[in-house]
CSV table of C-alpha atoms in Angstrom, one decimal:
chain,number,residue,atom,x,y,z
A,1,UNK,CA,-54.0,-4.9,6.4
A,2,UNK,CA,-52.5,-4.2,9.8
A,3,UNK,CA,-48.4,-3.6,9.8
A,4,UNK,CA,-46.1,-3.2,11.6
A,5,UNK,CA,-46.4,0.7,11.8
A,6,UNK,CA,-50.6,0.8,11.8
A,7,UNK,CA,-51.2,4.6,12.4
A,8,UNK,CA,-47.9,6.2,13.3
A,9,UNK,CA,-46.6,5.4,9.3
A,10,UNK,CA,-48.8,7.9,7.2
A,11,UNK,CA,-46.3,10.2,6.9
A,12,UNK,CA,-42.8,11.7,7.4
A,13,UNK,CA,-44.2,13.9,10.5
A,14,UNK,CA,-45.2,11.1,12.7
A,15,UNK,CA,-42.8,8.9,15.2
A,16,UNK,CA,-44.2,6.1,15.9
A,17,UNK,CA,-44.1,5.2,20.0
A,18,UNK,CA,-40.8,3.5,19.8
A,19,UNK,CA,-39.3,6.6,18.2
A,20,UNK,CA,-39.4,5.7,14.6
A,21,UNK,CA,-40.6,7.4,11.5
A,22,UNK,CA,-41.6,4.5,9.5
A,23,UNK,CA,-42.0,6.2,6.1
A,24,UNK,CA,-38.2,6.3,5.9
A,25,UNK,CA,-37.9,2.7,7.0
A,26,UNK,CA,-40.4,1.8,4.0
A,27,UNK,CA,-38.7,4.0,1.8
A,28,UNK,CA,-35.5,1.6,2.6
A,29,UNK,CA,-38.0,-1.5,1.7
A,30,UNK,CA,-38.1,0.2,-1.5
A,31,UNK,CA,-34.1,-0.3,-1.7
A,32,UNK,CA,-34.1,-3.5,-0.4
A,33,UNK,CA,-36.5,-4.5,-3.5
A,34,UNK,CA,-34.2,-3.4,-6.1
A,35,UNK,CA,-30.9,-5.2,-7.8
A,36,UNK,CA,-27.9,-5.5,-5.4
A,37,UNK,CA,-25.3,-2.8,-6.0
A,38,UNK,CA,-22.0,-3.0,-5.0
A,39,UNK,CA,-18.8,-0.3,-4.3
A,40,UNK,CA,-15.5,-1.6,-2.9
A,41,UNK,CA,-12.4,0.7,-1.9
A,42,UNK,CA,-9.6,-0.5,-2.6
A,43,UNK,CA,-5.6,0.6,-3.2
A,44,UNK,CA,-5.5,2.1,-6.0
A,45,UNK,CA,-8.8,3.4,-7.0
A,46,UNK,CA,-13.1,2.3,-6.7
A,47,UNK,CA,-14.7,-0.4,-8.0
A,48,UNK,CA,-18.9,-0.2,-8.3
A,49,UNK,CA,-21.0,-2.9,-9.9
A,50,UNK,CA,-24.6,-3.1,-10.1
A,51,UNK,CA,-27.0,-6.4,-10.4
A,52,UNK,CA,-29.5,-4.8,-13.0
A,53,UNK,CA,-32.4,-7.1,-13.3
A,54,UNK,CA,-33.4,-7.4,-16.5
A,55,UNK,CA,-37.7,-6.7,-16.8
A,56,UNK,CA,-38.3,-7.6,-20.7
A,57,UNK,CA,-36.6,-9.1,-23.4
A,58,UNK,CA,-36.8,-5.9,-25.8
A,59,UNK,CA,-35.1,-3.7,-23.1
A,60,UNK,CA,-31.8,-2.2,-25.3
A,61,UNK,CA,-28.7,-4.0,-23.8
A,62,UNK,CA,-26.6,-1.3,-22.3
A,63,UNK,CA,-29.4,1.3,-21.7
A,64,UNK,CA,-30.8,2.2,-18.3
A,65,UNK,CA,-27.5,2.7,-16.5
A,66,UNK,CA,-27.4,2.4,-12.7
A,67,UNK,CA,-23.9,4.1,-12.6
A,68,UNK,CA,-23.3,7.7,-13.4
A,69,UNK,CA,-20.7,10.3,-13.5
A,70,UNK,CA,-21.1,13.2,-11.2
A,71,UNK,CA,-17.6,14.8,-12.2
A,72,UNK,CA,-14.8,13.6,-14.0
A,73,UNK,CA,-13.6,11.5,-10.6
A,74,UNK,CA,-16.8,11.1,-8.7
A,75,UNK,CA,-18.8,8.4,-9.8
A,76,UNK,CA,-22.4,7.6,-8.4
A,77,UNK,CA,-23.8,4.2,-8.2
A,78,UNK,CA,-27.2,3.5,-6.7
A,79,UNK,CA,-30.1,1.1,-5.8
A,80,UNK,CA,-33.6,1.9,-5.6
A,81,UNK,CA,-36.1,3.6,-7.5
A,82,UNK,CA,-34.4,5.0,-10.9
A,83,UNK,CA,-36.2,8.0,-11.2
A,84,UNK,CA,-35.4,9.3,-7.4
A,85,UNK,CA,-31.7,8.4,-8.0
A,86,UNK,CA,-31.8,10.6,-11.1
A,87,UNK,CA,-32.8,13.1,-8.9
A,88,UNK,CA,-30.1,12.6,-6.8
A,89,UNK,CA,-27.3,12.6,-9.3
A,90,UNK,CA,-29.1,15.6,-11.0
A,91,UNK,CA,-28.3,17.3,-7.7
A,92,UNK,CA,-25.1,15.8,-7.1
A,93,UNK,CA,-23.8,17.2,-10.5
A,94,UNK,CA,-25.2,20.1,-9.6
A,95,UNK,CA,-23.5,20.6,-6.3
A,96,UNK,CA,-19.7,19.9,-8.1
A,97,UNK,CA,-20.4,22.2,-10.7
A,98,UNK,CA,-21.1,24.9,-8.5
A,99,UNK,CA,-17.8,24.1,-6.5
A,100,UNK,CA,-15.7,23.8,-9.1
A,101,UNK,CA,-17.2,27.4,-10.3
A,102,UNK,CA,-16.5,29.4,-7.1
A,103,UNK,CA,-13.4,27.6,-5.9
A,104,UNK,CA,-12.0,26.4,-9.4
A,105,UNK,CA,-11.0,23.1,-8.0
A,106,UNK,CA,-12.8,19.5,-7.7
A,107,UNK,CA,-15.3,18.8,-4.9
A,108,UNK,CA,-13.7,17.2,-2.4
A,109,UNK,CA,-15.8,13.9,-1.5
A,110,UNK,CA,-16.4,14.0,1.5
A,111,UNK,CA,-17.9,17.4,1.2
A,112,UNK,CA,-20.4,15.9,-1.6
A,113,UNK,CA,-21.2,13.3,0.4
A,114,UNK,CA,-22.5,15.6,2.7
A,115,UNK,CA,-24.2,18.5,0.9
A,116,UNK,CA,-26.0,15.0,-0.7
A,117,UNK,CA,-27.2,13.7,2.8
A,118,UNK,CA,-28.1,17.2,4.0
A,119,UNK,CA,-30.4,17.1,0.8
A,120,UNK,CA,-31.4,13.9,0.8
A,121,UNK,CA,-32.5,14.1,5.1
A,122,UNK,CA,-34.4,17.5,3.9
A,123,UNK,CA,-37.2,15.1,2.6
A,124,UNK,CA,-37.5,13.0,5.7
A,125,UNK,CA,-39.0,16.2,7.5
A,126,UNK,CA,-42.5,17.6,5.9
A,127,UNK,CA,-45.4,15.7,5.1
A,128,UNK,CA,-45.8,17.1,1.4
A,129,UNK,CA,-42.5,15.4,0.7
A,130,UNK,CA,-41.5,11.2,0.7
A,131,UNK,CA,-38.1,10.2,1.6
A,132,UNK,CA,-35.7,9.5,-1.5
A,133,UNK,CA,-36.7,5.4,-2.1
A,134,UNK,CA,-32.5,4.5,-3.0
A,135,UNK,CA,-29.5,4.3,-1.7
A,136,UNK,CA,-26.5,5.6,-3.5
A,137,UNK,CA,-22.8,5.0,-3.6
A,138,UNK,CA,-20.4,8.1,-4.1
A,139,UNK,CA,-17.0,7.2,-5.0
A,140,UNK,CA,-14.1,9.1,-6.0
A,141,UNK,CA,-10.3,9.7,-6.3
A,142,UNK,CA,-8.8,12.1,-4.7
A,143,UNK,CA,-5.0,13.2,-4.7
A,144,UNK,CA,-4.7,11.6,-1.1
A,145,UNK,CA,-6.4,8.5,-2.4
A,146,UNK,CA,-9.9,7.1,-3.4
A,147,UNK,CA,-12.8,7.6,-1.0
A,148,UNK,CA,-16.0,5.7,-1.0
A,149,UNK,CA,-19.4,6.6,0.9
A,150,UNK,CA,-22.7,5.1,1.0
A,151,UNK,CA,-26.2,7.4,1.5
A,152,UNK,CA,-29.6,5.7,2.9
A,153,UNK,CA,-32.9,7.4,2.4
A,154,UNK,CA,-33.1,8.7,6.0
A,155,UNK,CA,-29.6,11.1,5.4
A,156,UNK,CA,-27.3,8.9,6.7
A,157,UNK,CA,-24.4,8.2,5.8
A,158,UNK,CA,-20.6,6.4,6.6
A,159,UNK,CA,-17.4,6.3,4.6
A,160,UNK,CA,-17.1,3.1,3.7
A,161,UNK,CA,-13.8,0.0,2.3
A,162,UNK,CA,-16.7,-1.6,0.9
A,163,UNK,CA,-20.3,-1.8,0.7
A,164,UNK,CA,-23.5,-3.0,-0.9
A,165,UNK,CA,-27.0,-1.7,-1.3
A,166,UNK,CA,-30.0,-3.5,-2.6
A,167,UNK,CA,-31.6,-7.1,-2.5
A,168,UNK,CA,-28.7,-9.2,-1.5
A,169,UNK,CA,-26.9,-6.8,0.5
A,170,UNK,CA,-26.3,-8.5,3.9
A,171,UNK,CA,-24.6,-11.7,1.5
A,172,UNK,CA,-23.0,-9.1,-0.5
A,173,UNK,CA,-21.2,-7.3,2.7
A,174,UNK,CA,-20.5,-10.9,4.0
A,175,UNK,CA,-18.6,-11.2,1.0
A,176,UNK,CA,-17.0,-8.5,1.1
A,177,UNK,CA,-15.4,-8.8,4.5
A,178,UNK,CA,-13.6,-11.7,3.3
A,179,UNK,CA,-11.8,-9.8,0.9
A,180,UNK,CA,-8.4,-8.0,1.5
A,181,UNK,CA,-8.6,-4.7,0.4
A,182,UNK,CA,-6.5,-2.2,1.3
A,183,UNK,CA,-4.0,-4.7,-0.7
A,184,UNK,CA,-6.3,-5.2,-4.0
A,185,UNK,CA,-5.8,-3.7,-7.3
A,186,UNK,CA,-8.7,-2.2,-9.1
A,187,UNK,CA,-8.1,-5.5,-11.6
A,188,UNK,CA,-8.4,-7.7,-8.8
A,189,UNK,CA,-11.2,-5.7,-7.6
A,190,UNK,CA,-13.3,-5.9,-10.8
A,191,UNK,CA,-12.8,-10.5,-10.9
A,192,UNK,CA,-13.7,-10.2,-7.2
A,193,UNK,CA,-17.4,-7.7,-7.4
A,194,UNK,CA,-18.2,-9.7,-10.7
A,195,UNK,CA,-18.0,-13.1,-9.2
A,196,UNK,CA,-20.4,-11.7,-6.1
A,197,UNK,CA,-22.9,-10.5,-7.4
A,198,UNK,CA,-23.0,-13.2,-9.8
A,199,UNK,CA,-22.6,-15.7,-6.7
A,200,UNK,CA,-25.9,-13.9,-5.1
A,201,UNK,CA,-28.0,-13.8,-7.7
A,202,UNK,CA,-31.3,-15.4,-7.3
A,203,UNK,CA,-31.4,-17.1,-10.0
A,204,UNK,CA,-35.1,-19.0,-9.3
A,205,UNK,CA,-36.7,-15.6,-7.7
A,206,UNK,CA,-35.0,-13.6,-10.6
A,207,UNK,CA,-34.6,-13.5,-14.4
A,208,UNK,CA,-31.4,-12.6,-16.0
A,209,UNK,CA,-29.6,-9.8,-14.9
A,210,UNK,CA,-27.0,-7.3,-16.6
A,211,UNK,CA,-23.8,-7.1,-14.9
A,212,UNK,CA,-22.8,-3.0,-15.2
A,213,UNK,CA,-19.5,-2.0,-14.1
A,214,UNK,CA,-17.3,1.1,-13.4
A,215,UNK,CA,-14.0,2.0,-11.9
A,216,UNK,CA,-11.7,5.2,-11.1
A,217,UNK,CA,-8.2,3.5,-11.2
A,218,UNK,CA,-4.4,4.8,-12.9
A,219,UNK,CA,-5.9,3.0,-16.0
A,220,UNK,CA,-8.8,4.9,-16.2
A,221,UNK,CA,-6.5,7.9,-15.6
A,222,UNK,CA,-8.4,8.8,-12.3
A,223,UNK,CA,-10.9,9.0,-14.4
A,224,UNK,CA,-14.7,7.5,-13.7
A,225,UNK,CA,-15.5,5.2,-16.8
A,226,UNK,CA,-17.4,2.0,-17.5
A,227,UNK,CA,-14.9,-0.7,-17.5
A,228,UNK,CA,-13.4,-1.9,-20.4
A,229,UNK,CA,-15.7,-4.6,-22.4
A,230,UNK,CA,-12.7,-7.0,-22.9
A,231,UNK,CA,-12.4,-6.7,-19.1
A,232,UNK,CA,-15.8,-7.0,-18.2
A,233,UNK,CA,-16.3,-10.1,-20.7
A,234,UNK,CA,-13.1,-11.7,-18.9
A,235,UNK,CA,-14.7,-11.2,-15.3
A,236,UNK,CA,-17.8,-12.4,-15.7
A,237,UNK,CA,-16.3,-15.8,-17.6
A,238,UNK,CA,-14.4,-15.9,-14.4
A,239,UNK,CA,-17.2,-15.3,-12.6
A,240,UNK,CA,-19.3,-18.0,-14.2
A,241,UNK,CA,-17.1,-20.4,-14.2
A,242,UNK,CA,-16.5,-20.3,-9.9
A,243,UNK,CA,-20.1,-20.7,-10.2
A,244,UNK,CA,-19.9,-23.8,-11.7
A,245,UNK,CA,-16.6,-24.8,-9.7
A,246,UNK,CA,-19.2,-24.6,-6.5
A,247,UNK,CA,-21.9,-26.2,-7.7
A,248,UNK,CA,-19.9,-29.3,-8.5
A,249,UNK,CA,-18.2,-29.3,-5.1
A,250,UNK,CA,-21.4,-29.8,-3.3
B,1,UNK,CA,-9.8,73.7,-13.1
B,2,UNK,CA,-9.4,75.2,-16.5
B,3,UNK,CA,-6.2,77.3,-15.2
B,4,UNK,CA,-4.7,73.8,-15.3
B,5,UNK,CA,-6.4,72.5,-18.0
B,6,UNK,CA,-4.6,75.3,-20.7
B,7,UNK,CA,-1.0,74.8,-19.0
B,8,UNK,CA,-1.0,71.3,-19.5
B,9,UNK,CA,-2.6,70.7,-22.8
B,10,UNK,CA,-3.0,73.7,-24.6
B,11,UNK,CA,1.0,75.2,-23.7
B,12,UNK,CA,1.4,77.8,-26.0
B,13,UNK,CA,-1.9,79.5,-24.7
B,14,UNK,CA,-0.9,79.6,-21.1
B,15,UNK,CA,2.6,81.8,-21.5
B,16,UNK,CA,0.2,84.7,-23.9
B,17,UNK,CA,-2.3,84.4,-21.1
B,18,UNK,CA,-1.4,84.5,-17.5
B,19,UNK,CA,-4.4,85.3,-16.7
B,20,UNK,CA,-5.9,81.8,-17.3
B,21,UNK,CA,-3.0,80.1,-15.2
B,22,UNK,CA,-3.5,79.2,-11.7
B,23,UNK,CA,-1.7,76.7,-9.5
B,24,UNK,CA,-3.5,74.2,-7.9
B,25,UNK,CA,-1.9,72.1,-4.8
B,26,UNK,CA,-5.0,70.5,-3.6
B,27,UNK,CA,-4.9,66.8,-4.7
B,28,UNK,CA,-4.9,65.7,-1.2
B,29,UNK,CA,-7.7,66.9,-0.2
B,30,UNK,CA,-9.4,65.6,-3.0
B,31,UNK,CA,-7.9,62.4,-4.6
B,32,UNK,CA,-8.4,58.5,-3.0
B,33,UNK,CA,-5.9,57.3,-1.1
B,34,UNK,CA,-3.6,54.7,-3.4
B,35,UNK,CA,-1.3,52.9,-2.9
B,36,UNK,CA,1.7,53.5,-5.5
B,37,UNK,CA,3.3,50.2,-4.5
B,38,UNK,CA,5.8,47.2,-5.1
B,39,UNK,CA,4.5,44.1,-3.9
B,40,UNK,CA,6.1,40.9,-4.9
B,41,UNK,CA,5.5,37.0,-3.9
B,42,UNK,CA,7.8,34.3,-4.6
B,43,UNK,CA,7.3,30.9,-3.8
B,44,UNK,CA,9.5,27.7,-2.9
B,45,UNK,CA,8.8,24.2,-2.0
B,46,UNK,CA,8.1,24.8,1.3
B,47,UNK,CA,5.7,28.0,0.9
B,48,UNK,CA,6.0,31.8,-0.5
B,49,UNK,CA,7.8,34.9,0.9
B,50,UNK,CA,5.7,37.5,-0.2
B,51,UNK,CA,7.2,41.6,0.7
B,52,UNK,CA,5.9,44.8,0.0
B,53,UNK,CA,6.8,48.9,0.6
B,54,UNK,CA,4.6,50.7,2.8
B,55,UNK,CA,3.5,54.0,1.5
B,56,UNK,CA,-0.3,55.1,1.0
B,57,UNK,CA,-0.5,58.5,-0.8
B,58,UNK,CA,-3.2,60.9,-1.8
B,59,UNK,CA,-2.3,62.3,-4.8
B,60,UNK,CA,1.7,63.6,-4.1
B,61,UNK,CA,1.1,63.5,-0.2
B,62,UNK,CA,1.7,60.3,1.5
B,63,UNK,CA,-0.8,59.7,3.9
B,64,UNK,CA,0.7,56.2,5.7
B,65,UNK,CA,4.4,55.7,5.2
B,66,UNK,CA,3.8,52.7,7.6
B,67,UNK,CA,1.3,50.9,5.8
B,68,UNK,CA,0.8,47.0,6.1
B,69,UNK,CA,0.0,45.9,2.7
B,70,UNK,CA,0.5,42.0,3.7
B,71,UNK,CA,-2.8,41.3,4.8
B,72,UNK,CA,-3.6,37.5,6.2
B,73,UNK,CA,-6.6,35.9,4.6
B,74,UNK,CA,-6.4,32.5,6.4
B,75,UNK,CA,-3.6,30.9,8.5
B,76,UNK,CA,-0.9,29.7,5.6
B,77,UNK,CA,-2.6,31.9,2.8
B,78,UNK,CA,-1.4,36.1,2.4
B,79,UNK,CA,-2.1,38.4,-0.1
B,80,UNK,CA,-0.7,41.7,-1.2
B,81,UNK,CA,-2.5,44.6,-1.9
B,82,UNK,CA,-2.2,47.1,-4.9
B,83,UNK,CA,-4.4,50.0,-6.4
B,84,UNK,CA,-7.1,51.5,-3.9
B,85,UNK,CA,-6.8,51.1,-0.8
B,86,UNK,CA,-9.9,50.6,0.8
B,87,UNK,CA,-11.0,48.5,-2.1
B,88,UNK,CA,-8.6,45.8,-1.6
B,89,UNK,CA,-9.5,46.0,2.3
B,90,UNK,CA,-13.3,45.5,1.4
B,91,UNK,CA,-12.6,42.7,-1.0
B,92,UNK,CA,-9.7,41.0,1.5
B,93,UNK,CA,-12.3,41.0,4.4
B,94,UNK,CA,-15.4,39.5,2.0
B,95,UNK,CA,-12.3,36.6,1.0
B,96,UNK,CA,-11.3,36.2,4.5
B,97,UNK,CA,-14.5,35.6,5.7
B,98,UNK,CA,-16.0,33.6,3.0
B,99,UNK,CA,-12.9,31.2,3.1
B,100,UNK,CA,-13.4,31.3,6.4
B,101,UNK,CA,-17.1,29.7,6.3
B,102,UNK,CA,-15.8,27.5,3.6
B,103,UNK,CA,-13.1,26.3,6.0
B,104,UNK,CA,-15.3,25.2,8.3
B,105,UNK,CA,-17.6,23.7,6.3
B,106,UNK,CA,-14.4,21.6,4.7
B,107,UNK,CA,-12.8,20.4,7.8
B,108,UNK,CA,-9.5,21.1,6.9
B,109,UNK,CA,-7.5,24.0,5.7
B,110,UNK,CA,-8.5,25.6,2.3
B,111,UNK,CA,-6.3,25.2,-0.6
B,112,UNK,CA,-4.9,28.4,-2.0
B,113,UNK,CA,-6.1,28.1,-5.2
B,114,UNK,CA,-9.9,28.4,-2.8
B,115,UNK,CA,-9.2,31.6,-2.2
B,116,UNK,CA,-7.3,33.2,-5.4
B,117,UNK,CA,-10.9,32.1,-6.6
B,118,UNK,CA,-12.4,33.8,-4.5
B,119,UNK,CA,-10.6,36.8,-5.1
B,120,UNK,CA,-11.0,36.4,-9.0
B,121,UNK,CA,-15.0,36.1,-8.8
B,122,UNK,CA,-15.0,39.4,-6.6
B,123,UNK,CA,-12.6,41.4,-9.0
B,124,UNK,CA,-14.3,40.2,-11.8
B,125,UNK,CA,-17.9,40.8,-11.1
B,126,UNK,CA,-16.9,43.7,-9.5
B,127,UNK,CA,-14.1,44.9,-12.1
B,128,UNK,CA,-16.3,48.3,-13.0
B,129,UNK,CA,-16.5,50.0,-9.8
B,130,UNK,CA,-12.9,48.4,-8.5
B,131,UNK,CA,-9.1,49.3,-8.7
B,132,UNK,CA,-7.5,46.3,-7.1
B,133,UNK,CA,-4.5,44.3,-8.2
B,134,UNK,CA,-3.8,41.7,-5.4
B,135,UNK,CA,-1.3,39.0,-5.2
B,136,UNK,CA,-2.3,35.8,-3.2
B,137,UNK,CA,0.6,33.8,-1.7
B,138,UNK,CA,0.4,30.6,0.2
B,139,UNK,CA,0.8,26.7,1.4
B,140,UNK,CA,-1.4,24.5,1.4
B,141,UNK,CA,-0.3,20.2,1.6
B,142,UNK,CA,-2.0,19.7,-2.2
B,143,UNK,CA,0.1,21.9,-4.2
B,144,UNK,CA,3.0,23.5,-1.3
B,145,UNK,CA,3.6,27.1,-2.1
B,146,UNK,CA,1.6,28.9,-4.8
B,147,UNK,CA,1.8,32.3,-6.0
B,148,UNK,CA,-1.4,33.6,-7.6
B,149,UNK,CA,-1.9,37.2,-9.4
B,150,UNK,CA,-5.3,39.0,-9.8
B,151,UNK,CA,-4.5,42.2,-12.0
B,152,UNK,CA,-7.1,45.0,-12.2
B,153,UNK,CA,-9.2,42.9,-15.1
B,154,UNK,CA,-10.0,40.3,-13.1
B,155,UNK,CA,-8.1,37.0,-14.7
B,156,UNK,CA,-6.3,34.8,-12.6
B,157,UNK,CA,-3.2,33.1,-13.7
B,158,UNK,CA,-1.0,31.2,-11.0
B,159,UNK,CA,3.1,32.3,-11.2
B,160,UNK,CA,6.5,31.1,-10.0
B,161,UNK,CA,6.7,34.8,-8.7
B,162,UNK,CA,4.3,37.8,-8.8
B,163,UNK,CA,5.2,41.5,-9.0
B,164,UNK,CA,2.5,44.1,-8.8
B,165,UNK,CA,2.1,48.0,-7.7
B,166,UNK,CA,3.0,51.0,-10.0
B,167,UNK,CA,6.1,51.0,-8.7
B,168,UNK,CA,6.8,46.8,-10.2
B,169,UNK,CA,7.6,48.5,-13.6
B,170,UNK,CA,10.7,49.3,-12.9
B,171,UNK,CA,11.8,46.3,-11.3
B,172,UNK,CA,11.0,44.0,-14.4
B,173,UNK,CA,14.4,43.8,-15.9
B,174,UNK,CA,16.1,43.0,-12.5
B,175,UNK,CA,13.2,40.5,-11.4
B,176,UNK,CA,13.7,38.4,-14.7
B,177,UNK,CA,17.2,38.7,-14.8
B,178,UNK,CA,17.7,37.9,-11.4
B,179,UNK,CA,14.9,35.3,-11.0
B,180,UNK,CA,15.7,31.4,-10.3
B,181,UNK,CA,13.7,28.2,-10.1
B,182,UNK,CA,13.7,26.2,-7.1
B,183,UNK,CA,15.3,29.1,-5.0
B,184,UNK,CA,15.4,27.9,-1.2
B,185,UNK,CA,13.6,29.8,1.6
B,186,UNK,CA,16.9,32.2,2.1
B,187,UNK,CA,17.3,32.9,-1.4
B,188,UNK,CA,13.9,33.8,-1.9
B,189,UNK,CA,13.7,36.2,1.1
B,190,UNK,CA,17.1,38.0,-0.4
B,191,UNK,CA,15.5,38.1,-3.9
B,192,UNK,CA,12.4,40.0,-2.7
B,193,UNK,CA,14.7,42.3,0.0
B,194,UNK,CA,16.9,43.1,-3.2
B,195,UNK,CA,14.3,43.9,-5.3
B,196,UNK,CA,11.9,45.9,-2.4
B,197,UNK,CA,14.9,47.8,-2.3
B,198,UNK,CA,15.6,49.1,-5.9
């Protein structure tokens, strides 16, 4: 099969004639194949939710988590390849530990963000190594306020009010810019990322999905946690029923 | 030498045996220089007034009697200096330059708490082969003033007010009779001067 990149896209040590390395944009195909994850910014605290497609009916509900906790008030939120994102957080924990050890306070997130780029752009350069094949979200609170940034597989990376990664993610961050958020509550916040990623999943290309769901808000005591069930069960009603409130205005 | 040894511990031997007892004046020439100090740092809401004496001696002989023992580590953070020293100069260099780095790497200026950290992991690792008891004072816009003290173990624990230096024992009646929360900047700087003074 002749591509796109025929010849220049072997490897990570090649530019292609139009000064590309095309392993890193395949690496971002890899992304762009996986469930559509979503972060969002907002007044008082971060907001991530993730599409996760569900493979097989015996798959424990609850298991496989797409969000993780790097610290106490980072959290980390990805799509992509599991097992390279588990990597990723491996080495994200490991750079807050080692903070916290020699400066006894909290990573400051912006700092994470990038000692996780730097790592991340390390495997764009030899030929021995592929690029990382997700995309993660690092968000956090932080005494001057929450902070959210989003890493690709090439090493960059923006600080972002909100952003999604992952199959739907142009839709997503059309969404997205409608919202207010500077003004939203993390409450709000949780209605508004449950109603789109329900409102841009495919429901014909994909199976069911499993709606996952974290914050860092006053609730949560700054703290990253998995929102609340009762919560999560009252956004996705909400959720499902705009659904329906669309479908019977067309 | 043992001339010395028998007059101070074995008395009653050096008055039946003159012989064995010599005088020995040569502890400047031999001993490190310390610092037989008072520092103290007191901190307000808007940041820490931090004083200290100025004598270095050798044994008796005082070798600077216009020693600095206020020594900057970054722009808003100080520390004081107690014990030996040219260990608290080594480790106050390796601080200042490893906040430093870490300064730059941040962006923005390092919290206090950075480099009392800092301090504690070098006088901890280190605690065998150092005699340093160091006071860090400073502002940063987290926390506003902090005091931090480093005695010669190596702990950390974060103060109202520090006193350090041989010469803080006598000054801890006054200090804690004395002492006030939320002193302003004047009354801070005339609760050090008084008890520098004693």
């Amino acid at each position: 099969m002749s591509g796109v990149g025929t010849g220049y896209d072997i490897s990570c040590t090649t530019y292609s004639p139009d000064g590309k390395v095309f392993q890193i944009d395949y690496a971002g195909k890899a992304v762009e194949n996986s469930g559509t994850a979503v972060g969002v910014r907002v007044k008082d605290g971060i907001v991530f939710g993730v599409e996760k497609l569900i493979l097989s009916k015996l798959l424990e509900k609850g298991a496989n988590r797409r969000i993780h906790t790097v610290d106490r008030t980072i959290g980390l939120a990805y799509a992509g390849m599991t097992a390279d994102a588990r990597q990723l957080v491996n080495r994200a924990r490991s750079e807050a530990k080692n903070y916290r050890s020699t400066y006894l306070s909290t990573i400051p997130t912006r700092l994470l963000n990038d000692r996780l780029s730097l790592y991340v752009q390390t495997y764009t350069l030899y030929g021995g190594y592929r690029p990382f094949g997700c995309s993660i979200l690092v968000g956090a609170w932080e005494q001057d306020g929450p902070q959210l940034y989003m890493i690709e597989p090439s090493g960059i990376s923006y600080g972002y009010y909100a952003t999604a990664v992952g199959k739907a993610k142009q839709a997503a961050k059309g969404e997205l810019e409608k919202l207010k958020l500077t003004e939203m509550t993390c409450r709000e916040a949780v209605k508004e990322v449950a109603r789109i990623i329900h409102y841009l999943h495919d429901d014909v290309k994909d199976k069911d999905f499993e709606l996952e769901m974290s914050w860092i808000c006053p609730e949560s005591g700054h703290q990253h946690q998995a929102v609340p069930e009762s919560l999560l069960a009252e956004a996705e009603e909400a959720a499902k029923a705009s659904l329906v409130e669309d479908m019977e205005d067309d | 030498t043992t001339g010395s040894y028998i007059a101070r511990f074995l008395p009653h031997f050096a008055s039946n045996a003159p012989l064995f007892f010599t005088m020995n004046n040569t502890d400047w020439m031999t001993k490190a220089h310390s610092m037989g100090t008072s520092i103290m740092a007191v901190r307000f809401a808007g940041g820490v007034v931090m004083g200290a004496d100025s004598r270095t001696t050798t044994g008796s002989y005082i070798a600077n009697r216009v020693s600095d023992k206020l020594t900057p580590i970054h722009d808003s953070i100080y520390c004081c200096r107690s014990g030996s020293a040219s260990d608290t100069q080594a480790v106050a260099d390796y601080v200042k330059y490893y906040l430093n780095v870490h300064a730059i790497e941040l962006g923005d200026k390092p919290l206090v708490k950075s480099a009392a950290a800092l301090f504690q992991r070098l006088c901890y690792e280190n605690k065998n082969a150092l005699q340093a008891g160091i006071i860090v004072g400073g502002w940063d816009k987290k926390k506003g003033g902090q005091v931090f003290t480093i005695p010669l173990g190596g702990s950390l624990v974060e103060q109202p007010f520090s006193i350090g230096g041989s010469g803080s024992t006598y000054i801890y009646g006054y200090c804690d009779a004395h002492y006030r929360e939320n002193m302003t900047k004047e009354e801070c700087e005339q609760f050090v001067i008084n008890c520098e003074s004693i």
